[in-house]
Short mmCIF file of C-alpha atoms in Angstrom, two decimals:
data_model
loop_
_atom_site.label_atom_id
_atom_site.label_comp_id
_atom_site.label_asym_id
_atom_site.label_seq_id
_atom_site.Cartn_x
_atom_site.Cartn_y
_atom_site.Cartn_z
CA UNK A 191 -0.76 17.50 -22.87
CA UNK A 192 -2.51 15.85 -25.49
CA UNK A 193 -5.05 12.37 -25.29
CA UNK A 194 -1.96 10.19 -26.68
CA UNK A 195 -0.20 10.62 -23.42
CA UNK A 196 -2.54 8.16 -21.56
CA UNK A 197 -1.94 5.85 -24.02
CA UNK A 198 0.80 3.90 -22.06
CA UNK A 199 -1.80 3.40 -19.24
CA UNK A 200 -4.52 1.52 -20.38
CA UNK A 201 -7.01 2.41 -18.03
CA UNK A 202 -5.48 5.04 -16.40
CA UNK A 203 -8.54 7.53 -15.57
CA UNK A 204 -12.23 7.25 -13.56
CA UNK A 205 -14.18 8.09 -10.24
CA UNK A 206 -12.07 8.95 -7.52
CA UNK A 207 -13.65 9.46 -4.48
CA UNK A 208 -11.81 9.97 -1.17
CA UNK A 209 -13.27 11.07 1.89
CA UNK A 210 -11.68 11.69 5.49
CA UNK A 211 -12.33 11.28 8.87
CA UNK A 212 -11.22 14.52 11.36
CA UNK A 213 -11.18 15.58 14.60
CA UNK A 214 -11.14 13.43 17.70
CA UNK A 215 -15.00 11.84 17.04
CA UNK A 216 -15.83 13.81 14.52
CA UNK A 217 -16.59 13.30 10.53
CA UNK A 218 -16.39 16.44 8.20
CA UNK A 219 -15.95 16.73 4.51
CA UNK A 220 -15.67 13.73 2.43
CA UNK A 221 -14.43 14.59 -0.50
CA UNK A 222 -14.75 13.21 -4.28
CA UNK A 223 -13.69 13.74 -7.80
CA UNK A 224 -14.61 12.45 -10.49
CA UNK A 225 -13.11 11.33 -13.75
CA UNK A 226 -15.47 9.49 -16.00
CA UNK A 227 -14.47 8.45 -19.31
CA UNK A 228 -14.24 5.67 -22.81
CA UNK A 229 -11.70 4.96 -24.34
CA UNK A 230 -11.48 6.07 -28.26
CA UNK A 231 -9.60 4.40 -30.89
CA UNK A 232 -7.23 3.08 -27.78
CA UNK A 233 -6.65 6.25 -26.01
CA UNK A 234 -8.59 7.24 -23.11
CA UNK A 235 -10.61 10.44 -23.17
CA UNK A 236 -11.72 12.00 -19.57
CA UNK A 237 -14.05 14.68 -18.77
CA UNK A 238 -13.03 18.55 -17.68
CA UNK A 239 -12.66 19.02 -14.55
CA UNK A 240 -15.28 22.48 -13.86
CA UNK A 241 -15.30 24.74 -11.04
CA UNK A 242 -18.70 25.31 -9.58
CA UNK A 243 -20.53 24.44 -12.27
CA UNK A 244 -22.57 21.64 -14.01
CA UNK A 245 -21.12 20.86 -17.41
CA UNK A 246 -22.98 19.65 -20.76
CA UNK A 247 -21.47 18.33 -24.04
CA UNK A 248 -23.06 15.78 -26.73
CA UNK A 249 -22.09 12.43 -27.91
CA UNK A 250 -20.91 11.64 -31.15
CA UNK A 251 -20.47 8.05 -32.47
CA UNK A 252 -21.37 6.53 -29.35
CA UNK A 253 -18.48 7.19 -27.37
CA UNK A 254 -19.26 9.38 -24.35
CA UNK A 255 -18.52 9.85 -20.77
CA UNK A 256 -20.62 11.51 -18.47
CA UNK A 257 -19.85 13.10 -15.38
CA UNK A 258 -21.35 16.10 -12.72
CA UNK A 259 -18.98 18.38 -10.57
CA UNK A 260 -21.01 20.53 -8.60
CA UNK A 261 -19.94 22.84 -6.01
CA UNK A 262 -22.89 23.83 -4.26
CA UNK A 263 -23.81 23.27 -0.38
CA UNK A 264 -24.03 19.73 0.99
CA UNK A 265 -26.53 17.73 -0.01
CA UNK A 266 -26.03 14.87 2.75
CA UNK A 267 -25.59 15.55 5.73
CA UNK A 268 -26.48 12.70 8.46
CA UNK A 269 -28.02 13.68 12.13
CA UNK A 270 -25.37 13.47 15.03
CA UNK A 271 -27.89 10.89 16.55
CA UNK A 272 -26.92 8.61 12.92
CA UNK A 273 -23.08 8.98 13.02
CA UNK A 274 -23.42 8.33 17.07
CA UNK A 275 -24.92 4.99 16.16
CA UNK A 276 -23.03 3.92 12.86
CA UNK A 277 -20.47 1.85 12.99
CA UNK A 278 -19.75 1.78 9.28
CA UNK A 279 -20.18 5.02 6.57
CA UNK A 280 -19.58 4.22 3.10
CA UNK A 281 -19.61 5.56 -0.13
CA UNK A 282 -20.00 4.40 -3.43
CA UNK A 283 -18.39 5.52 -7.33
CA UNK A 284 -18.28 2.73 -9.80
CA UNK A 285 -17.33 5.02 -13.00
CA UNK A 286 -19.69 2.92 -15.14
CA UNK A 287 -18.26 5.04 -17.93
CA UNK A 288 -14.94 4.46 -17.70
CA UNK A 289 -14.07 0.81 -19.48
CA UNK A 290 -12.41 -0.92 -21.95
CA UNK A 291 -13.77 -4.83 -23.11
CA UNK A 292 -11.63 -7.68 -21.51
CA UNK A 293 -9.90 -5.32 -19.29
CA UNK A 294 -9.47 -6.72 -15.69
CA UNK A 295 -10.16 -2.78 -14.15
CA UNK A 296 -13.45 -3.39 -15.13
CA UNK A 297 -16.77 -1.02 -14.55
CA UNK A 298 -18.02 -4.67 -13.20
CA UNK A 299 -15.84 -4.24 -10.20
CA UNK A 300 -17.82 -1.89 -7.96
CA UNK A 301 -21.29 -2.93 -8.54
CA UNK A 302 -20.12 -6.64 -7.98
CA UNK A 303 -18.97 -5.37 -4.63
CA UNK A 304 -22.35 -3.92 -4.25
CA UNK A 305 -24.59 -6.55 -5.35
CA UNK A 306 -22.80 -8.48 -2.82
CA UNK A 307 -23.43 -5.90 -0.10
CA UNK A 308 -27.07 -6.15 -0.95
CA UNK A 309 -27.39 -10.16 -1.31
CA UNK A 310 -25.15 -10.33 2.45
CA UNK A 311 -27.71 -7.54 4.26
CA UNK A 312 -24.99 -5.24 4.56
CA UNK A 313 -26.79 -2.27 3.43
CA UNK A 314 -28.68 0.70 5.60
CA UNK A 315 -31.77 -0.75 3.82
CA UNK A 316 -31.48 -3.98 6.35
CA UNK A 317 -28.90 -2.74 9.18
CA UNK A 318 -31.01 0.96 9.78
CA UNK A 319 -28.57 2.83 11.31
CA UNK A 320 -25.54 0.67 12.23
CA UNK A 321 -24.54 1.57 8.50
CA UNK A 322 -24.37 4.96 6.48
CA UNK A 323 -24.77 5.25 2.80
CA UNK A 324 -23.16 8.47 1.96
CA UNK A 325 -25.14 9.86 -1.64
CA UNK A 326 -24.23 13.05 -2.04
CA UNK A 327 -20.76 14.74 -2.39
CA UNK A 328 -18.99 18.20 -2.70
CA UNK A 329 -16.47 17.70 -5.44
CA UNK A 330 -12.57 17.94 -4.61
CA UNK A 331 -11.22 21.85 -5.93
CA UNK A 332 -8.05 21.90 -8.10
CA UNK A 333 -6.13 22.94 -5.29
CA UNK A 334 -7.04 19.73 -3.58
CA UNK A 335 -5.42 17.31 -5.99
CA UNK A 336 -2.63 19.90 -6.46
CA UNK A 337 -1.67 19.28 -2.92
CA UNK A 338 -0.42 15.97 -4.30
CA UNK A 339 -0.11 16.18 -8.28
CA UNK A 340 1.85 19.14 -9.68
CA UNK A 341 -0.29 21.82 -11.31
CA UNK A 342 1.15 21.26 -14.94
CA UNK A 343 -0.16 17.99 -14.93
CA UNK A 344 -3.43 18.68 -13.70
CA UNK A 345 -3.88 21.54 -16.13
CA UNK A 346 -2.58 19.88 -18.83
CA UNK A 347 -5.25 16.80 -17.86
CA UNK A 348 -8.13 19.60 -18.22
CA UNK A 349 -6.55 20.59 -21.56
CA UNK A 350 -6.80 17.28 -23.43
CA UNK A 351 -10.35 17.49 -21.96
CA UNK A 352 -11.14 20.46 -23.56
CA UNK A 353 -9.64 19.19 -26.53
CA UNK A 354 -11.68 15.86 -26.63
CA UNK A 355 -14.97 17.81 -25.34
CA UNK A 356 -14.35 20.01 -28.01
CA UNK A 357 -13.97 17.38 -30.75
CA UNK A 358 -17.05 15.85 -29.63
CA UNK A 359 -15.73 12.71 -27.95
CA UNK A 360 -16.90 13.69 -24.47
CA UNK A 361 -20.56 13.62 -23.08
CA UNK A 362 -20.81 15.55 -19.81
CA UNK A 363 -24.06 14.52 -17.88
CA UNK A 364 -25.20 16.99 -15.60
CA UNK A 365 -28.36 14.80 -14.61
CA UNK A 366 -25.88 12.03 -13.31
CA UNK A 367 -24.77 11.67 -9.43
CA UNK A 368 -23.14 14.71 -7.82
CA UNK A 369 -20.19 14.08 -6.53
CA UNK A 370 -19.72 16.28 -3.85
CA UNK A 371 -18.37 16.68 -0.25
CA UNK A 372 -20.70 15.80 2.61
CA UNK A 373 -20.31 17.55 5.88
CA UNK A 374 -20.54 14.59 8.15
CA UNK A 375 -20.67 15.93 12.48
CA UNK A 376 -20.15 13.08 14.68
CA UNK A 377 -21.14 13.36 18.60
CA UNK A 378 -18.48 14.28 20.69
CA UNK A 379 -19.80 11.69 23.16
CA UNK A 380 -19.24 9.30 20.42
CA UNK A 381 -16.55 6.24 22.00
CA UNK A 382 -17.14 4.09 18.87
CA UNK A 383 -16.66 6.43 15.81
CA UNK A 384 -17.50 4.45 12.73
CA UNK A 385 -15.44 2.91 10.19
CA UNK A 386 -15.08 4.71 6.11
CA UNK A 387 -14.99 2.76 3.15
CA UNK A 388 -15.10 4.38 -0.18
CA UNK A 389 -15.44 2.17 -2.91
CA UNK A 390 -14.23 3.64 -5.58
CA UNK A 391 -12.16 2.97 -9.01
CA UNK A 392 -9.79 2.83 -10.67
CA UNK A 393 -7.22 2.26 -8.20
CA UNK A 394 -5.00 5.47 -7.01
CA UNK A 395 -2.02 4.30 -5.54
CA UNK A 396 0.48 4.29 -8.95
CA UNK A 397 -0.32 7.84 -9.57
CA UNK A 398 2.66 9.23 -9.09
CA UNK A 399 2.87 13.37 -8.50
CA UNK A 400 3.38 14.47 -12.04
CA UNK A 401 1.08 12.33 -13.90
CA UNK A 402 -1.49 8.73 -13.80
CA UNK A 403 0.62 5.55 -14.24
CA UNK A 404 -0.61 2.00 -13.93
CA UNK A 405 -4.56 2.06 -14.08
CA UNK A 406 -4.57 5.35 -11.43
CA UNK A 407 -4.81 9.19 -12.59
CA UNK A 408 -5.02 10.60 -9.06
CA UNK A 409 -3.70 9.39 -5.84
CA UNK A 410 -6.81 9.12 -3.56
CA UNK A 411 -5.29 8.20 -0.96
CA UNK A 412 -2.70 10.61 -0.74
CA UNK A 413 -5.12 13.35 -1.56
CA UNK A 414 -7.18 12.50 0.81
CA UNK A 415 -4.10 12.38 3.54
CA UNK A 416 -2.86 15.87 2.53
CA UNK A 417 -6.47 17.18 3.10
CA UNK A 418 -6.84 15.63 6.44
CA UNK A 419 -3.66 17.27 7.31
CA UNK A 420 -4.61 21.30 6.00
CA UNK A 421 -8.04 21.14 6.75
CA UNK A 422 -8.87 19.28 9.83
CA UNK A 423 -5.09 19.48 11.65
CA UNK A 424 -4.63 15.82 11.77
CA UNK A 425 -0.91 16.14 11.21
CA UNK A 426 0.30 12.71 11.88
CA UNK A 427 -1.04 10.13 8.51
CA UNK A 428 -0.21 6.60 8.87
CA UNK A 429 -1.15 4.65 5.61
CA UNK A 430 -1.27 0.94 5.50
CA UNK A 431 -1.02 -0.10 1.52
CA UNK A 432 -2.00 -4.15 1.23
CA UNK A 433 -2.59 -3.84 -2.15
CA UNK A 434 -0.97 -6.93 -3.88
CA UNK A 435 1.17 -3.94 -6.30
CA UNK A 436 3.76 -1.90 -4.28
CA UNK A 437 2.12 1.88 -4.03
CA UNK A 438 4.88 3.61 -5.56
CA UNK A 439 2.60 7.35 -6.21
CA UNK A 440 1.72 7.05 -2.55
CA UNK A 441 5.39 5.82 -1.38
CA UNK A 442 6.81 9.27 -3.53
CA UNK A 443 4.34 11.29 -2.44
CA UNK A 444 5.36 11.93 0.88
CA UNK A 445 8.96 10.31 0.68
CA UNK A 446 10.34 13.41 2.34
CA UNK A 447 7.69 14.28 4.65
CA UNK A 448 8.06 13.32 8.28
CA UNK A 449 4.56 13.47 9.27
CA UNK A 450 3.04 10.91 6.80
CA UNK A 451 3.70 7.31 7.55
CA UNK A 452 3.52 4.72 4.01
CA UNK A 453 3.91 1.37 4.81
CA UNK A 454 3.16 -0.99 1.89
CA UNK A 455 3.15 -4.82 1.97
CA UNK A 456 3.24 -6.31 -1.81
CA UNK A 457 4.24 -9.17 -3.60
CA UNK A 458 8.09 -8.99 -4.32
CA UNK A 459 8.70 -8.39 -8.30
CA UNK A 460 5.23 -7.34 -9.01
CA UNK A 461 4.34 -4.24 -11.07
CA UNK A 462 5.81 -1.65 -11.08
CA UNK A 463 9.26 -3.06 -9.41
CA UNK A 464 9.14 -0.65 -6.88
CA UNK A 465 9.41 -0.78 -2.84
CA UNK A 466 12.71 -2.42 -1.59
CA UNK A 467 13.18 -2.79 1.64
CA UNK A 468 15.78 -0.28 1.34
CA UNK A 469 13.36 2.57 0.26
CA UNK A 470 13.06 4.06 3.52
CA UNK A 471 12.29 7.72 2.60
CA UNK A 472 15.00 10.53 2.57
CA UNK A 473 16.04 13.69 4.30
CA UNK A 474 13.73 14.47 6.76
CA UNK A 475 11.37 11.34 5.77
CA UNK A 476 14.00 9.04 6.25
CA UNK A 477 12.31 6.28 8.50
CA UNK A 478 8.74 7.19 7.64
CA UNK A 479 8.49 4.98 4.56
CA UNK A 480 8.65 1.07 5.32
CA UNK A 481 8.44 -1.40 2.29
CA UNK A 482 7.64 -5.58 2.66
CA UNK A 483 8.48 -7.27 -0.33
CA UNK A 484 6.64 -10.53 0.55
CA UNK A 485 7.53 -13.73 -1.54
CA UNK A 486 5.02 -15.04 -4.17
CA UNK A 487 2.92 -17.74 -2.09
CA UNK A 488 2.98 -15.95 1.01
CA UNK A 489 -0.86 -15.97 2.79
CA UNK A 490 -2.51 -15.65 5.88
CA UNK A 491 0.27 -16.89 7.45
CA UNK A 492 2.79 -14.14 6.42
CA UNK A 493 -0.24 -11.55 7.02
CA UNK A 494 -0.69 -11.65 10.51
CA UNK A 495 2.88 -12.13 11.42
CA UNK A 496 3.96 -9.29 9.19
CA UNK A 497 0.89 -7.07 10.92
CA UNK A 498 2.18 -8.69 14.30
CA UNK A 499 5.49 -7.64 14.01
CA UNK A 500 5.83 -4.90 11.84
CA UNK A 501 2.69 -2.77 11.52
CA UNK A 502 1.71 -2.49 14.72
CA UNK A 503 5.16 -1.17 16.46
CA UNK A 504 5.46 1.02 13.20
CA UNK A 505 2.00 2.40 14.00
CA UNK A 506 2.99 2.65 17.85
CA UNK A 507 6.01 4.51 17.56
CA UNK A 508 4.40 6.63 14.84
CA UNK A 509 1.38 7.95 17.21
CA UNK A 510 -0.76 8.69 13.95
CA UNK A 511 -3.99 10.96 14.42
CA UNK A 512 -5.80 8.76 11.52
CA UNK A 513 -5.22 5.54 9.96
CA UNK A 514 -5.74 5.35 5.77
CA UNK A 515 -5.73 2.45 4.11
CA UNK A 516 -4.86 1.19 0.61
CA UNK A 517 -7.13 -1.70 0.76
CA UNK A 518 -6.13 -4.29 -2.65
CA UNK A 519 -8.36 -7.54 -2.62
CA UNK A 520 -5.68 -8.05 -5.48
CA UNK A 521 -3.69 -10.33 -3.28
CA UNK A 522 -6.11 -13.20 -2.94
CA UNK A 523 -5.47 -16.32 -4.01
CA UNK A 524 -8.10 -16.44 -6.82
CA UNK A 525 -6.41 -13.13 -8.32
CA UNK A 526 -5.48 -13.43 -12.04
CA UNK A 527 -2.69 -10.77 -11.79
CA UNK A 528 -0.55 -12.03 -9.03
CA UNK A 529 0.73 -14.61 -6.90
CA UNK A 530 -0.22 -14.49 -3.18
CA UNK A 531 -1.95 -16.78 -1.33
CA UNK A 532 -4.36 -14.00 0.55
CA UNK A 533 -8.00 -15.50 1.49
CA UNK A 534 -11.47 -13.73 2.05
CA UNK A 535 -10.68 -14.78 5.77
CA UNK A 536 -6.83 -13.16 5.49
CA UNK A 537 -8.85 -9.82 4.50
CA UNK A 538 -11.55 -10.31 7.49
CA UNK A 539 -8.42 -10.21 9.91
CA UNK A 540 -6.60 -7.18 8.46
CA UNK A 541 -9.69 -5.48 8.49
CA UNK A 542 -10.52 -6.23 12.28
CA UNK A 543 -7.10 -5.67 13.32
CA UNK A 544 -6.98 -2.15 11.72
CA UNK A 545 -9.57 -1.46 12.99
CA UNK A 546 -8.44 -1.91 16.59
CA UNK A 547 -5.43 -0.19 15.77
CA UNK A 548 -7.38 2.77 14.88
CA UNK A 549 -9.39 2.40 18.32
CA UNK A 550 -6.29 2.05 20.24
CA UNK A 551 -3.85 4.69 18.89
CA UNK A 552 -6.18 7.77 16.69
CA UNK A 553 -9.64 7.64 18.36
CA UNK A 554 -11.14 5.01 15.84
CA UNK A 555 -9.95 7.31 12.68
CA UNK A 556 -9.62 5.16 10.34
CA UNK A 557 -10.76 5.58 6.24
CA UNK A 558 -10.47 2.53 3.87
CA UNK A 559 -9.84 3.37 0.12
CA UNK A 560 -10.46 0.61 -2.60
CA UNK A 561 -7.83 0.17 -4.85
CA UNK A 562 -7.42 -3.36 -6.46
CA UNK A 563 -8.73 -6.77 -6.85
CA UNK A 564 -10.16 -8.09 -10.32
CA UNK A 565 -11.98 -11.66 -9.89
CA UNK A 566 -15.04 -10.39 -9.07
CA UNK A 567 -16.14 -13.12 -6.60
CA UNK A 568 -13.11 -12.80 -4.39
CA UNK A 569 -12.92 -9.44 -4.56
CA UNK A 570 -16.68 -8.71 -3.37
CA UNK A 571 -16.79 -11.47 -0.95
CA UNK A 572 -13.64 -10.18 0.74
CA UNK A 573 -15.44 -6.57 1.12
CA UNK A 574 -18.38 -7.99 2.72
CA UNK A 575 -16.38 -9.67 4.93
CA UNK A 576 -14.02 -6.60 5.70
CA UNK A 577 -17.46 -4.77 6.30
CA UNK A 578 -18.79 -7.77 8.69
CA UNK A 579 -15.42 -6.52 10.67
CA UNK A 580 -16.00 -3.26 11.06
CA UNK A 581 -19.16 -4.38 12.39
CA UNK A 582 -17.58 -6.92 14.85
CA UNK A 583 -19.49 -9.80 13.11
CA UNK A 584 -17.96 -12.92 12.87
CA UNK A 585 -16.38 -13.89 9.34
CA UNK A 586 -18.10 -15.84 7.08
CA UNK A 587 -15.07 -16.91 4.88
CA UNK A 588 -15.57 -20.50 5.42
CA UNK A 589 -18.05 -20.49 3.18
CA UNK A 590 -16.26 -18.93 0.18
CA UNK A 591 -12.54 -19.77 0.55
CA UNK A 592 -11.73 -23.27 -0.48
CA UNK A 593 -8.22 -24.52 1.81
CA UNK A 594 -7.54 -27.09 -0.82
CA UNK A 595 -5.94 -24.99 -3.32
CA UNK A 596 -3.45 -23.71 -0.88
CA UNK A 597 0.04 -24.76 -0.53
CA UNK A 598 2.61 -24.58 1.78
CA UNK A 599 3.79 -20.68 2.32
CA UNK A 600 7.68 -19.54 1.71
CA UNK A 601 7.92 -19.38 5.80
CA UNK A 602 11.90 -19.18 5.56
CA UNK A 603 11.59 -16.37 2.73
CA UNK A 604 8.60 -14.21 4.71
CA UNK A 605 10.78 -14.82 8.15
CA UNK A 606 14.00 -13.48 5.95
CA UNK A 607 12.47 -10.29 4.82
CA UNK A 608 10.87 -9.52 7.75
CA UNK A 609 13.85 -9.82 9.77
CA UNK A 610 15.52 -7.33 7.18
CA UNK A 611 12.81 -4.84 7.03
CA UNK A 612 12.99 -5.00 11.30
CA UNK A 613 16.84 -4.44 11.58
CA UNK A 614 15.94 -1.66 8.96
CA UNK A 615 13.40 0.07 10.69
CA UNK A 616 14.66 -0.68 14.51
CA UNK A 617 11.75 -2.45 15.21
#
C-alpha cells in the first residue's frame, strides 16, 4: 500500500478512540488507537502503528504528526466508590494533528465540543464526581482492529507509515497523551451505571473492512462492538447510527452476523448512497440490519416517531446486552453538508431516550461514539445537551435553536418509509 491510496479520501485518517462498557454494572477496558497525521502535498501521511513501545521520528519541512502507543499497565483507573456515583464517563481525542485548511473534519471539532463542556459546567472540575474524565488509555493491539478490518489492509496501513516515517514526513511524539486502555470496575451494587461518550475524530462509520473511505480509517464503532463481544461476553450488540450519512463500514461489517444489531437512520441520497430499506443483512444476518432513508427536511418530528416506532421494538425483540451508538450532530439543521431539519433539542431527546432504552433492556450499557457534525456551534451545543441527558438535566435548547428557520417536515414521505421499513422488518 503506498500514501497515494488515501488520496481519494481526503481526510481519511486520525484519533480513534473507542471504549466499551461490560458486564452487568461493570466498566473494563476502554480501548483507543490512535492515528495522528498532515497531510503532504495532498496525500495524507499517518503514523506506525507500534506494539508496546513509544515511537520517535523527526520533522522535516514542517509537516509532522505526532502520536504515543504505549502498552504498559493502566494508568487510570477510577475507585469503585467514583464509577458508583458517575453518571457520565467520557473521554477525549481531538487529533490536533490530523487537518487539512478549509476542510469541514476539522481539528476545531473536538476542542469546540470541549470548550463548550467547560463554558456549560459539564466537566468533573464543577460536577466532582457525577462525571468521569477518562486521561489515560491502553492502546487497541492489531488484533483488535483486525477483528473488523482485514489484516492486508492494516499491514499495508503500517507500511506506507514506515515508508513516510522513513522519508521523514512523520514526527512521532512520545511525550504526547498515551492512549491507552483504562481498566474501569464499577460496583456491583451499582443500579445507575453511567453513561460513555468518547469524543473522538474523524468519524468511523464509512470504514468499510478492507480499507478507510469517506473521512474514517477505522470503524470505532464496530471495533469496539467486536471487542465487547470476545472480551467481556456481551454477545448481543445493538448499534443505533443517527449520523446524518448512512454507516455503510458499520452496516457491512456485521451484515452476516446474527448477533450484532445496525440500525442506521440517514438522510435519503446522502453520501455514500448506501442503506435502502431493502438492505436487511443476508444469510444468517438477514433481519439484523434495518436501514431509514429519511427524506431531506425531516426533524424532530420524524425523530421521535421513527425512535417510537421503529427503534424501540427493534431493540425489544433484539434483547441486546449493550447499546452503541453512532452519534452524528451532522443532521442538524445548521449543518453545511446535509439537509435535515435535526435541532440541539432533537439530539437532547435521542440522547435521553437511549438512554432509557439502555436502562430498560442491557443494564444501562450503553457507549456513545462521535462521528459527525461540522458547524461547530451546533455541533458542541448539541453534545452538551446530549451530556445534560445523561445527567437527567433538563435541556437547554431553547436557548440555542432558533424555530424560525424551520419549515414544514415531509410528514407523508417520513410516514411512507416508515411504513415500508415496518412491513420489512415485521414490526
Amino acid at each position: 500500500m503506498h500514501l497515494q491510496a488515501f488520496s481519494p479520501f481526503p481526510s481519511s485518517a486520525g484519533n480513534v478512540i473507542f471504549f466499551v462498557r461490560h458486564h452487568l454494572y461493570k466498566w473494563k477496558s476502554h480501548i483507543r488507537i490512535d492515528v495522528d497525521g498532515k497531510f503532504v502535498g495532498g496525500q495524507f501521511s499517518p503514523k506506525k502503528l507500534r506494539r508496546g513501545r513509544r515511537c520517535f521520528s523527526r520533522s522535516i519541512g514542517g509537516a509532522s504528526i505526532s502520536c504515543s502507543n504505549s502498552m504498559g499497565k493502566d494508568l487510570y483507573v477510577p475507585s469503585n466508590e467514583k464509577i458508583t456515583n458517575a453518571r457520565l464517563i467520557y473521554a477525549v481525542a481531538p487529533a490536533m494533528g490530523h487537518n487539512q485548511e478549509s476542510h469541514p473534519e476539522s481539528n476545531f471539532r473536538v476542542p469546540a465540543i470541549v470548550s463548550a463542556l467547560g463554558k456549560m459546567e459539564l466537566t468533573p472540575k464543577i460536577r466532582g464526581s457525577e462525571i468521569i474524565e477518562l486521561q489515560n488509555f491502553k492502546p487497541a493491539s492489531v488484533d483488535d482492529i483486525a477483528s473488523v478490518h482485514a489484516r492486508a489492509y492494516v499491514s499495508g496501513l503500517e507500511k506506507a507509515m514506515d515508508q513516510a516515517s522513513q522519508e521523514g514526513i512523520i514526527f512521532i511524539d512520545g511525550s504526547g497523551p498515551t492512549y491507552a486502555t483504562s481498566t474501569v470496575a464499577a460496583s456491583k451494587n451499582c443500579l445507575d451505571p453511567p453513561v460513555g461518550f468518547a469524543l473522538i475524530r474523524p468519524p468511523g462509520h464509512h470504514a468499510i473492512p478492507k480499507g478507510p473511505m469517506g473521512f474514517c480509517v477505522f470503524g470505532n464503532v464496530a471495533i469496539a462492538a467486536r471487542y465487547a463481544q470476545r472480551v467481556h461476553g456481551l454477545k448481543r450488540v445493538f448499534i443505533i447510527d443517527f449520523d446524518v450519512h448512512h454507516g455503510n463500514g458499520t452496516n457491512d461489517a456485521f451484515y452476516d452476523d446474527p448477533d450484532i444489531f445496525f440500525l442506521s437512520t440517514h438522510q435519503d441520497g446522502s453520501y455514500p448512497g448506501t442503506g435502502k430499506v431493502d438492505e436487511v443483512g443476508h444469510g444468517d444476518g438477514e433481519g439484523t440490519t434495518l436501514n431509514l432513508p429519511l427524506p431531506g427536511g425531516s426533524g424532530d418530528i420524524a425523530m421521535t416517531t421513527v425512535f417510537d416506532e421503529v427503534i424501540v421494538p427493534c431493540a425489544q425483540r433484539f434483547k441486546p446486552d449493550i447499546i452503541l451508538v453512532s452519534a452524528g450532530y451532522d443532521g442538524h439543521v445548521l449543518d453545511p453538508l446535509a439537509s435535515l431539519q435535526f435541532t440541539t433539542g432533537t439530539y437532547y431527546t435521542l440522547a435521553s431516550n437511549i438512554k432509557q432504552l439502555a436502562k430498560d433492556l442491557c443494564g444501562g450499557r450503553c457507549v456513545f461514539f462521535l462521528e459527525g457534525g461540522y458547524n461547530l456551534d451546533s455541533l458542541s451545543y448539541s453534545v452538551a445537551d446530549s451530556f445534560r441527558a445523561f445527567l437527567g438535566e433538563r435541556s437547554l435548547a431553547s436557548e440555542f435553536d432558533n424555530p424560525a428557520i424551520l419549515y414544514d417536515e415531509p410528514s407523508t414521505k417520513v410516514k411512507q418509509v416508515i411504513q415500508r421499513v415496518k412491513h420489512t422488518h415485521s414490526l
